[in-house]
Coordinates of C-alpha atoms in Angstrom, one line a residue:
X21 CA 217.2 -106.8 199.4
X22 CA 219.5 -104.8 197.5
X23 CA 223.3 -104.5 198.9
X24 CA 226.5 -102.4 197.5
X25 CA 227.7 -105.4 195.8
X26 CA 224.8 -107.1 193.8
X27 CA 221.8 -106.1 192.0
X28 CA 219.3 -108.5 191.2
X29 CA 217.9 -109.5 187.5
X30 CA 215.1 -111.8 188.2
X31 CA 213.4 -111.6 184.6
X32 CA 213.0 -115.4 182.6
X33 CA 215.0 -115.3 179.6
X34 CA 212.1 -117.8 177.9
X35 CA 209.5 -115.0 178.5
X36 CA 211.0 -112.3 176.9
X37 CA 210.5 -110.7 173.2
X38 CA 213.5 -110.8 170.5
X39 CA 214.8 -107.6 170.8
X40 CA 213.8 -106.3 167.3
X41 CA 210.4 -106.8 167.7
X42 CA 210.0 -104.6 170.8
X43 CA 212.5 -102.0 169.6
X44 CA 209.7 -101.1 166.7
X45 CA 208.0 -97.8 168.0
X46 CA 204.6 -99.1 166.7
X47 CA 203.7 -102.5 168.4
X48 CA 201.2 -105.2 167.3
X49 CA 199.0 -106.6 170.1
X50 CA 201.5 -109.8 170.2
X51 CA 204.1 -107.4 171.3
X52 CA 201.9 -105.4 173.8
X53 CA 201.0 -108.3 175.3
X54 CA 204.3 -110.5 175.8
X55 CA 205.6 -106.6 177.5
X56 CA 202.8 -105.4 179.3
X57 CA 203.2 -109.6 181.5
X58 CA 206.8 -108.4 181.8
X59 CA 206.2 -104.9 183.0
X60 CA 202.9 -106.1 185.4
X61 CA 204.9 -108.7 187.3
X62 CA 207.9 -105.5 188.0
X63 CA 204.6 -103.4 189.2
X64 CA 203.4 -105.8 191.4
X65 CA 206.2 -106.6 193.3
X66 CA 206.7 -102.8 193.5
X67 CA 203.2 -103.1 195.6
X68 CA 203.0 -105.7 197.8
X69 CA 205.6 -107.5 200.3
X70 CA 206.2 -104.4 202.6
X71 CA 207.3 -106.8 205.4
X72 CA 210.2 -108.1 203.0
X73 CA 211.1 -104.3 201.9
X74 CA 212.5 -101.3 203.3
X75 CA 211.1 -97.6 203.4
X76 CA 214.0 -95.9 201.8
X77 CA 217.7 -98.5 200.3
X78 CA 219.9 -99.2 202.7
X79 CA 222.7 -98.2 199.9
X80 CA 225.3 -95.3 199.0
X81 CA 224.3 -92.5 197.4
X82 CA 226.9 -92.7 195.0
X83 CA 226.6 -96.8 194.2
X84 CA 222.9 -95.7 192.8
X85 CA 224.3 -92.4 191.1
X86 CA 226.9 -94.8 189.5
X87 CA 224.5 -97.6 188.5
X88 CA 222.2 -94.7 186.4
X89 CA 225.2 -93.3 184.9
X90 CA 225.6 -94.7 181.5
X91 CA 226.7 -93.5 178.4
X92 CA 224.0 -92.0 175.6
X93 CA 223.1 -95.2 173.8
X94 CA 223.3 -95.3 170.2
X95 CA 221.5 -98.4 170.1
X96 CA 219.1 -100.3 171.9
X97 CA 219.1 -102.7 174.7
X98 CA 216.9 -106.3 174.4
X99 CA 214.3 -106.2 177.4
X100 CA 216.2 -108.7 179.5
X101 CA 218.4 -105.9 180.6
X102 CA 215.8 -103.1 179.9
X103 CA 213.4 -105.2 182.7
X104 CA 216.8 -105.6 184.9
X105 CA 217.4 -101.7 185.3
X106 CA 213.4 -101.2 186.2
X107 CA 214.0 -103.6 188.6
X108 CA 217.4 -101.7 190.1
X109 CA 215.2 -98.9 190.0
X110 CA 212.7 -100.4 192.2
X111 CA 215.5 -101.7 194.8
X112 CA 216.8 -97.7 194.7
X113 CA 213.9 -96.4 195.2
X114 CA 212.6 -94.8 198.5
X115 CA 208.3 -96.5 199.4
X116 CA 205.8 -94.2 200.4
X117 CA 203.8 -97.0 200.4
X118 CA 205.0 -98.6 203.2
X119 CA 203.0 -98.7 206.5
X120 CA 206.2 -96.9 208.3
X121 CA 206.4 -94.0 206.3
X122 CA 205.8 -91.6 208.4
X123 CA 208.3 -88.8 207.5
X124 CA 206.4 -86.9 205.0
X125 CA 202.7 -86.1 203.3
X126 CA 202.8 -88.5 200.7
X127 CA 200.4 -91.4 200.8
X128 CA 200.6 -95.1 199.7
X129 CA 198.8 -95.3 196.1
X130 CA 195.8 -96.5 195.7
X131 CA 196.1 -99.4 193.3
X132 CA 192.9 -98.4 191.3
X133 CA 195.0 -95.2 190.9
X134 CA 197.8 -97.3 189.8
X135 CA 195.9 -98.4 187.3
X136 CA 194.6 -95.1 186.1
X137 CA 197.9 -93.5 185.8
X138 CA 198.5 -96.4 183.5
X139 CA 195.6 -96.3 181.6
X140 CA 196.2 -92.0 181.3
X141 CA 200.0 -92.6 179.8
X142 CA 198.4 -95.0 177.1
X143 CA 195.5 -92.6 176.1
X144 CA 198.2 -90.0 176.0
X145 CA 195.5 -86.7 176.5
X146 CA 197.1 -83.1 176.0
X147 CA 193.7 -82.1 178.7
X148 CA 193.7 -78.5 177.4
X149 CA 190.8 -78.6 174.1
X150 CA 188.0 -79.9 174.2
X151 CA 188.8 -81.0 171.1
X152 CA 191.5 -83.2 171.4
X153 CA 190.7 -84.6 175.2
X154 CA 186.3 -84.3 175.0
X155 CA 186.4 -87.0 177.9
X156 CA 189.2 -86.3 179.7
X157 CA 188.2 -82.9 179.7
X158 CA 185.0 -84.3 181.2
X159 CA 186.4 -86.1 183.3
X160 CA 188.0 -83.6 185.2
X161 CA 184.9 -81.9 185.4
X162 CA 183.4 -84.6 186.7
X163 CA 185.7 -84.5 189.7
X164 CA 185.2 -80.9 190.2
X165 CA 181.4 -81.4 190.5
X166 CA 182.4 -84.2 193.1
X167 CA 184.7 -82.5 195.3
X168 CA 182.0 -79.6 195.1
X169 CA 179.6 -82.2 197.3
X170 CA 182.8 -83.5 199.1
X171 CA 183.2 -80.6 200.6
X172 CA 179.8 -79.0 200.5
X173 CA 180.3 -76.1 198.4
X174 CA 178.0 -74.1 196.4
X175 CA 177.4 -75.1 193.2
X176 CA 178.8 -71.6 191.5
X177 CA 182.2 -73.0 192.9
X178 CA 184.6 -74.3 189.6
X179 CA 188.4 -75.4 189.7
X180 CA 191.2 -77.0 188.1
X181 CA 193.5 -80.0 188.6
X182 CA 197.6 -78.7 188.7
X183 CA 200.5 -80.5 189.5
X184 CA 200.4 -80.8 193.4
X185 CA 200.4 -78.0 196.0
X186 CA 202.8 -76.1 195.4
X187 CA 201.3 -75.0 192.0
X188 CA 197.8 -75.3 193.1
X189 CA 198.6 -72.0 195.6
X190 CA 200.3 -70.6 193.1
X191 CA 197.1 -70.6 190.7
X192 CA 195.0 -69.4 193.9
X193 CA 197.7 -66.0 194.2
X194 CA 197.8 -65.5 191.1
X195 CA 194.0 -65.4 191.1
X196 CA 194.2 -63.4 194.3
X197 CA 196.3 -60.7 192.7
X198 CA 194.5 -60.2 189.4
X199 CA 190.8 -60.3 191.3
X200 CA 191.7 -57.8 194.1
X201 CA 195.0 -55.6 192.6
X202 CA 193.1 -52.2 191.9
X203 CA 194.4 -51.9 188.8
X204 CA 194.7 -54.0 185.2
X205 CA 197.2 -56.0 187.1
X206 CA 197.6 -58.1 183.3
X207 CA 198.3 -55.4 181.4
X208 CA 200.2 -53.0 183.4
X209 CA 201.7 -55.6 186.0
X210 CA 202.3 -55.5 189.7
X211 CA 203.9 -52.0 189.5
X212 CA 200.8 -50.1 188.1
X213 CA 199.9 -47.6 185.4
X214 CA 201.8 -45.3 188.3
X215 CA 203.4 -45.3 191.2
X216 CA 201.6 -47.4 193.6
X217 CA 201.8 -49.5 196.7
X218 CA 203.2 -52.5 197.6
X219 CA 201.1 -55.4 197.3
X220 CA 200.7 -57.9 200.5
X221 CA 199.7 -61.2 201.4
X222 CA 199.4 -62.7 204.7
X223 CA 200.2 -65.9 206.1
X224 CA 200.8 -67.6 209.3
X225 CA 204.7 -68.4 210.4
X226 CA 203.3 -71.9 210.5
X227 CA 202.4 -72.1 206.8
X228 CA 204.1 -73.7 204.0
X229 CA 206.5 -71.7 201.9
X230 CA 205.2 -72.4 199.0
X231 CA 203.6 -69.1 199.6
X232 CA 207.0 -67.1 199.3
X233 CA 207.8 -68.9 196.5
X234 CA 204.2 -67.4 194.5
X235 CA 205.2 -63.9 196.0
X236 CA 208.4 -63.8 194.1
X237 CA 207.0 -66.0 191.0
X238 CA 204.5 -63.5 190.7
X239 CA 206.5 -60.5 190.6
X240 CA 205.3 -59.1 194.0
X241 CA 208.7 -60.0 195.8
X242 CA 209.1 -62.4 198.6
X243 CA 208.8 -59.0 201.3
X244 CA 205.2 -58.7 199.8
X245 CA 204.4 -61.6 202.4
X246 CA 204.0 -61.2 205.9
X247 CA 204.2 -63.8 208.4
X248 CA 201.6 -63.7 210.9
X249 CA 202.8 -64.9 214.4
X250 CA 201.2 -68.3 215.7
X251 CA 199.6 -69.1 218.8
X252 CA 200.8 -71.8 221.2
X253 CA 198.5 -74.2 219.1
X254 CA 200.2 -73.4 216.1
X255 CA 197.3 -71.3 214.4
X256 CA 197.6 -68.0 213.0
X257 CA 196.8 -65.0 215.7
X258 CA 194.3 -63.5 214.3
X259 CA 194.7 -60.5 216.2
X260 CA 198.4 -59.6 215.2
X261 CA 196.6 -60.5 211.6
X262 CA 194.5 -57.1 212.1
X263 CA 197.6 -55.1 213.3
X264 CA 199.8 -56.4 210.1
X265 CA 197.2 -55.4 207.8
X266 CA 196.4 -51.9 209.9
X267 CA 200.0 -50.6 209.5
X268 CA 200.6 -51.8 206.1
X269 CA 197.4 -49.4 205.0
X270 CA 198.7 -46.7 207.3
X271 CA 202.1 -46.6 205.0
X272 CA 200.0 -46.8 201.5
X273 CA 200.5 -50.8 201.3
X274 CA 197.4 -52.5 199.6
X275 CA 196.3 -55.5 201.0
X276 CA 194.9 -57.8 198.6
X277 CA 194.9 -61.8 200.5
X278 CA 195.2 -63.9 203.7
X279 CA 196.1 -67.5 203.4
X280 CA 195.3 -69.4 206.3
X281 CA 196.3 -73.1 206.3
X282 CA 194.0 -76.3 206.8
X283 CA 196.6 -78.8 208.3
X284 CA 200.0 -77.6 208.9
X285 CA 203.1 -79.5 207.4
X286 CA 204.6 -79.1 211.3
X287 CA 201.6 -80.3 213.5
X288 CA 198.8 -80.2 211.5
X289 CA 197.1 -77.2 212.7
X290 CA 194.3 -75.7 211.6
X291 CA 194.0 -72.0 211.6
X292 CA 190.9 -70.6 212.7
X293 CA 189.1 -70.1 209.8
X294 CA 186.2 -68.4 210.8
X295 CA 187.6 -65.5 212.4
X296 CA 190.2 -65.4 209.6
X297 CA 187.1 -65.3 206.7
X298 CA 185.5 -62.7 208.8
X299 CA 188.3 -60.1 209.0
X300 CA 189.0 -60.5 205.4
X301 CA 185.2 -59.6 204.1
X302 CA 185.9 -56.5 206.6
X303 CA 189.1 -54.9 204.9
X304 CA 187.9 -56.8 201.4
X305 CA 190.8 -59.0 201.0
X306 CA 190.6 -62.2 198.5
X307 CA 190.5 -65.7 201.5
X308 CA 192.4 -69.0 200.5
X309 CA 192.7 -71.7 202.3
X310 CA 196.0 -73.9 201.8
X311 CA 194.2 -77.0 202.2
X312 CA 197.0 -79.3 200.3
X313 CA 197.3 -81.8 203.1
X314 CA 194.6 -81.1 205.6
X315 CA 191.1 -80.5 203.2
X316 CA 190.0 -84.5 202.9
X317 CA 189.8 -84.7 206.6
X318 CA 186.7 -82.7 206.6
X319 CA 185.0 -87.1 205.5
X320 CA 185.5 -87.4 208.8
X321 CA 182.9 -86.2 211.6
X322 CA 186.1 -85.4 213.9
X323 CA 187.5 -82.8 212.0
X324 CA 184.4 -81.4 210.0
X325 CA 183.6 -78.3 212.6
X326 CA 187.0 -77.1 212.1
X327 CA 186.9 -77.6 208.8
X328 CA 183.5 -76.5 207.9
X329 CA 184.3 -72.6 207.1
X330 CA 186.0 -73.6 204.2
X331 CA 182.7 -73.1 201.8
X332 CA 183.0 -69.1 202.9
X333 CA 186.7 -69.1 201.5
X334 CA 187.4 -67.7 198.0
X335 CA 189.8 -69.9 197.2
X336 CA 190.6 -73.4 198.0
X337 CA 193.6 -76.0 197.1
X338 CA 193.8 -79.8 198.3
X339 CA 196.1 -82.3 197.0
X340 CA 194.2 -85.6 196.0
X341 CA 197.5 -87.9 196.0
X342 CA 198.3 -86.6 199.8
X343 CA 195.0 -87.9 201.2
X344 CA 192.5 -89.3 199.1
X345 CA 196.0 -92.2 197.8
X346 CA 196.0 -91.0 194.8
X347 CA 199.4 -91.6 193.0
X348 CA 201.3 -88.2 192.2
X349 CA 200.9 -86.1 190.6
X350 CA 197.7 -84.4 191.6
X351 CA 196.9 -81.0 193.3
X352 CA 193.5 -78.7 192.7
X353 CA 192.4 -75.6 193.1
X354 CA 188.9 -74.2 193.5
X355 CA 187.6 -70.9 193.6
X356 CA 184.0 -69.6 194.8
X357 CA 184.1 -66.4 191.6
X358 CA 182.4 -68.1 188.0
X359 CA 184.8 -66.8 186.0
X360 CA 188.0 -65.7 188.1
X361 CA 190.0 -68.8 186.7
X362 CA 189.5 -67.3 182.8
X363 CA 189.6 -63.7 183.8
X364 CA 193.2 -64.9 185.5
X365 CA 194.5 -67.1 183.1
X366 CA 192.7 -67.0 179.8
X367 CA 194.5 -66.5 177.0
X368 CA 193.9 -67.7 173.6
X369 CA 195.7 -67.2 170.6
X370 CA 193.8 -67.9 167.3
X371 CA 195.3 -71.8 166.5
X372 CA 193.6 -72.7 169.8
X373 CA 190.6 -70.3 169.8
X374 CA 187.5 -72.6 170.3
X375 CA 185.1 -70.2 171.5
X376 CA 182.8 -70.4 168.6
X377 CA 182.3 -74.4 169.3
X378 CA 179.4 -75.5 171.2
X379 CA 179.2 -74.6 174.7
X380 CA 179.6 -77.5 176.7
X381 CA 182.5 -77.8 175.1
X382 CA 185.2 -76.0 177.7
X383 CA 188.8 -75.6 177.5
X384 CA 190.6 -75.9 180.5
X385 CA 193.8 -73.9 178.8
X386 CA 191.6 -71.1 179.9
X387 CA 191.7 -71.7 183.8
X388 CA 195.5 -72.4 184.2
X389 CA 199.1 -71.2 183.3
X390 CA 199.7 -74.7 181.5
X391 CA 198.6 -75.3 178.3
X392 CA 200.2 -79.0 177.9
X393 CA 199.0 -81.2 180.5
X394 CA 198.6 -85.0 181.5
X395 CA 195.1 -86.3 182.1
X396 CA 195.6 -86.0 186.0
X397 CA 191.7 -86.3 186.8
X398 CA 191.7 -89.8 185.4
X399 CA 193.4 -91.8 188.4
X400 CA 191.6 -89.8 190.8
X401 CA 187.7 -90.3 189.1
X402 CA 188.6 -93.9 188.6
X403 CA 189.6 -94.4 192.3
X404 CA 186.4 -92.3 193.9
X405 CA 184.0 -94.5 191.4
X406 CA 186.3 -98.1 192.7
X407 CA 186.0 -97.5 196.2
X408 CA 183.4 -94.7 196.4
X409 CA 183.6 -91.8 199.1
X410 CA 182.0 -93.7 202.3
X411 CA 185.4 -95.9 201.7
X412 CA 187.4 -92.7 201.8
X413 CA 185.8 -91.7 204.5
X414 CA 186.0 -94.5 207.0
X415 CA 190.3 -94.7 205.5
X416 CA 190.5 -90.9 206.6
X417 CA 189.2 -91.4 209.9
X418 CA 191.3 -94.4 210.5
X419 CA 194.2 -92.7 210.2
X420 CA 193.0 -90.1 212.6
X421 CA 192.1 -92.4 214.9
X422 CA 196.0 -94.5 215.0
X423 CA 197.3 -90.8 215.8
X424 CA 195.0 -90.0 218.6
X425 CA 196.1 -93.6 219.5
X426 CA 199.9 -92.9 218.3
X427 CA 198.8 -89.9 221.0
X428 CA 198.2 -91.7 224.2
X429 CA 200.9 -94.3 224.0
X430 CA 203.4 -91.3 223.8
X431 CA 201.4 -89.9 227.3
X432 CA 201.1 -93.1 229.1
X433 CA 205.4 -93.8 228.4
X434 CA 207.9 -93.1 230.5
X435 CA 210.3 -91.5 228.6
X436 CA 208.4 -90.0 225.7
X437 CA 206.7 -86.8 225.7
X438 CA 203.8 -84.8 223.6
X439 CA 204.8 -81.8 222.1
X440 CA 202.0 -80.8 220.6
X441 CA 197.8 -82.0 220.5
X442 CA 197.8 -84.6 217.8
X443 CA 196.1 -82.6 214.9
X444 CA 194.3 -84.4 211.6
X445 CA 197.3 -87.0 211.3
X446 CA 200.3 -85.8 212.8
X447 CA 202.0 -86.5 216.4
X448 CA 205.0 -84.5 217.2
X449 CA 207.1 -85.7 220.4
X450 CA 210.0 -86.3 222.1
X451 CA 212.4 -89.0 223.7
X452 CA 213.2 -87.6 227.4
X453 CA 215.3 -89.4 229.2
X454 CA 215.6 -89.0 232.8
X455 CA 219.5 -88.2 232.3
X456 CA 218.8 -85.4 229.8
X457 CA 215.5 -83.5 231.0
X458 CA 216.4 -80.1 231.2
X459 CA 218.9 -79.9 228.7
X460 CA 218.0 -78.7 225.9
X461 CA 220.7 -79.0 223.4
X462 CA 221.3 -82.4 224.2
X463 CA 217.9 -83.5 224.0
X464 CA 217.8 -81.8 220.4
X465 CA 220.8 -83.5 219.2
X466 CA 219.1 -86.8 220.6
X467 CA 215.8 -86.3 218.8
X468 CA 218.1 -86.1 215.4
X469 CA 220.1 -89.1 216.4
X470 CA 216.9 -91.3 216.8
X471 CA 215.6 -90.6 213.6
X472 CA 218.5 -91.0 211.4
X473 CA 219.3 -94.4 213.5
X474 CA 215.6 -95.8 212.9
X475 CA 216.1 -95.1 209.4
X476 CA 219.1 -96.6 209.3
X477 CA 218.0 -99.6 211.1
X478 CA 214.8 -100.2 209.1
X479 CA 212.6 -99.7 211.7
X480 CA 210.4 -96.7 210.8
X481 CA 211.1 -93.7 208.6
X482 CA 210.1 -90.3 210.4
X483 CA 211.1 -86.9 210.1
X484 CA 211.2 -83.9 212.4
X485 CA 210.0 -80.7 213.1
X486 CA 211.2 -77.5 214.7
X487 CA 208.6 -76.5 217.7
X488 CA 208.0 -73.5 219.7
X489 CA 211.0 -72.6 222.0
X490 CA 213.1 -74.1 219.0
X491 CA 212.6 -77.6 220.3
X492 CA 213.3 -80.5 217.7
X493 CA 210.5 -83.0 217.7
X494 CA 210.4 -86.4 216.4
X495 CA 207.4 -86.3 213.6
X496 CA 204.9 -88.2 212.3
X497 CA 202.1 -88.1 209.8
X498 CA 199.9 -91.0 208.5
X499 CA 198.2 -90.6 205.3
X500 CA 198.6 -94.2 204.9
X501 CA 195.8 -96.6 204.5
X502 CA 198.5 -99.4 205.3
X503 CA 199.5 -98.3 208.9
X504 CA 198.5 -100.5 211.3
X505 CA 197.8 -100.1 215.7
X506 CA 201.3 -102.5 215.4
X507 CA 203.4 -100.5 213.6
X508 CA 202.5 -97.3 215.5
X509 CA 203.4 -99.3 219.1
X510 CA 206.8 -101.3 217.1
X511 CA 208.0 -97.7 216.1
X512 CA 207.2 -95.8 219.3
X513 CA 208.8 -98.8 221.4
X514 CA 211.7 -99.3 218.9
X515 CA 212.1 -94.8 219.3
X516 CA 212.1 -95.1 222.9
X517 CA 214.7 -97.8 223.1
X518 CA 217.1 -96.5 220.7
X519 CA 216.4 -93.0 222.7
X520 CA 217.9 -94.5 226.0
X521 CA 220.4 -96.5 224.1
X522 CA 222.1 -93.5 222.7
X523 CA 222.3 -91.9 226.3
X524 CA 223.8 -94.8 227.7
X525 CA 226.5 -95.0 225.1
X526 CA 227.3 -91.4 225.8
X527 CA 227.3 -91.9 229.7
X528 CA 229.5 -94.9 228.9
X529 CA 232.6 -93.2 227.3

């Protein structure tokens, strides 16, 4: 393991190319191959071994700023020491892979998707002509067509693959906006022709804030969203909903969206969709669901009811590298319109004008703000054709099942307590000591303790999460096809003990 004082180099002198025949920007098979057993034995050890490896370096901040900060080179380096920084990058680098990484919504990569984002960097597609990317292009149709039957969505549904989530609700705003703004929202932007109303979008306070960030990207200002209250369940209230939208009209306001969210980044929530779809056909506003996280889980028969009136939504977003493993970056949007993705986004100028081409031949410049942009589809298809869905399927509902298990070891301890219903894959709770029940700053500043400690320690890497009545919970989320019953009870046992070892150390002074 890495320390602040050495770094190690374990690459074989003997196995290494002379440095002027990799340096050559155009390499000969010879050359690809001597590299590419280099390179492969770095990317293995970057995969396997978890036991041997922590989550996240146990070293300074600035020792790893100061082992990146070099001067311009003028010249280049032989691969001895090119192969010894990828391997200090490896030993600096935080693991989402491993099966303790519970802190945040980014899953271990699938190794087939490994191998795909490999195989896309060589292949090198610009995915925006037909053109120049004919099967990457159909590639990421492909995908399209198969998330369609994922989910079971009509086949008049299309989509796009973007960046992650973040961007992916940005594309379904920006669709929002120009599909239900009364006016030529493109040509005369989000002021109007005249003086008109404000814009709004609605969203729950439980909801990600990527959502404020498309208001103001978008030009409608980060007051054009209104936060909808939350229940004690941590879904939208569907009735303050109605009121929000009542008095906005009342004060000339247009309405154009509600974005309810499948999966909260807090609990893992999910709003209730139904009602929500149902109050926006009656005051005709455009229905996303922020699906970035929470969307795969309808694989599993345990979370399928809830997430079933997603195929009455008008938008949808899902992020494949959260919970289908595929390595970032990977995030897609689908919309129920034919059409809404072009009529949002399309704009050709005559160098890239291929409309009088064949017409299986489709452009995905016209469904997105980017024009170049990586192969993203590739990792993904080549992972769902490896493993097939029934695999995915059966990993998703794992997972569910280790945090309705992470669930009742929390209820059946002493000294740990459930804050919330485990939801899709997330457990929020709290250590309670007997000396500190009742207290609630101190039991805050003790949730915070326990989770920079384990970290610290190497025992589990979590993350919390601010609950109702402002309490600070210790957090967890497994997207991890890794995670194991033992390292749910090893972290649990090793948060409870470190919990009561803090409070005796205080009582102590």
């Amino acid at each position: 393991m890495l320390s602040e004082s050495t770094f190690r180099v374990e690459i074989s002198n003997s196995e290494l190319l002379p440095k002027k025949e990799y340096q050559n920007f155009d390499w000969n098979s010879d050359v690809w191959e001597e590299v590419i057993a280099a390179v492969s034995r770095l990317v293995k050890e970057a995969s396997v071994d978890w036991d041997k490896r922590r989550f996240t370096p146990d070293i300074g901040a600035q020792t790893i700023r100061d082992l990146f900060d070099r001067p311009m080179p003028n010249s280049g380096e032989d691969l001895t020491a090119l192969l010894g920084t990828l391997q200090q990058v490896i030993d600096c680098s935080g693991y989402n892979g491993h099966p303790r990484w519970f802190a945040y919504i980014t899953s271990s990569p699938d190794p087939v998707g490994v191998l795909g984002s490999f195989f896309a960097a060589a292949i090198n597609q610009n995915n925006n002509l037909w053109r120049i990317a004919p099967a990457a292009t159909s590639i990421e149709l492909q995908c399209i067509e198969w998330f369609k039957e994922m989910f079971d969505l009509s086949g008049e549904w299309e989509g796009i693959f973007s960046s992650g989530g973040q961007m992916s609700n940005i594309i379904a705003c920006a669709i929002a906006r120009q599909m239900r703004c009364p006016w030529d929202v493109r040509r005369h932007g989000v002021a109007g022709p005249t003086s008109s109303g404000r814009m709004r979008i609605y969203t729950s306070d439980q909801a990600h804030y990527c959502h404020h960030q498309a208001a103001e990207l978008l030009g409608l200002g980060s007051e054009a969203l209104r936060v909808v209250p939350s229940d004690d369940s941590y879904r939208m209230r569907v009735d303050m909903l109605a009121e929000m939208i009542e008095q906005d009209k009342a004060q000339g306001d247009i309405p154009i969206m509600v974005i309810a969210t499948a999966g909260t980044v807090g609990t893992g929530a999910i709003d209730p969709l139904a009602d929500i779809r149902t109050l926006s056909e009656q005051e005709n506003l455009w229905f996303h669901i922020d699906g970035a996280y929470g969307l795969p889980a309808y694989l599993s028969p345990d979370a399928a009811p809830a997430l079933a009136p997603m195929q009455t939504a008008d938008s949808l977003s899902f992020d494949p590298h959260k919970w289908l493993y595929s390595p970032i970056d990977a995030g897609v949007t689908l919309v129920r319109q034919p059409g809404a993705l072009r009529q949002t986004f399309g704009f050709q100028v005559s160098y890239l004008d291929q409309s009088a081409l064949n017409n299986c031949r489709v452009d995905l410049v016209d469904f997105t703000p980017e024009n170049s942009r990586p192969a993203r589809a590739i990792k993904v298809w080549l992972s769902l054709l490896a493993h097939g869905v029934d695999r995915f399927r059966f990993q998703i509902t794992q997972d569910m099942a280790l945090t309705q298990y992470m669930g009742d070891y929390i209820e059946r301890s002493n000294n740990l307590v459930l804050l919330s219903e485990p939801s899709l894959s997330i457990v929020c709770w709290r250590v309670e000591p007997e000396a500190l029940r009742g207290n609630e700053t101190a039991l805050n500043e003790l949730q915070l303790k326990i989770i920079e400690t384990l970290e610290n320690r190497g025992d589990a890497f979590l993350s919390k999460a601010k609950l109702k009545g402002d309490k600070i919970a210790i957090r967890a989320c497994i997207v991890n096809f890794r995670t194991q019953k033992a390292d749910v009870e090893a972290t649990l046992a090793a948060c409870e003990a470190v919990g009561i070892e803090l409070v005796e150390q205080v009582s102590a002074r």
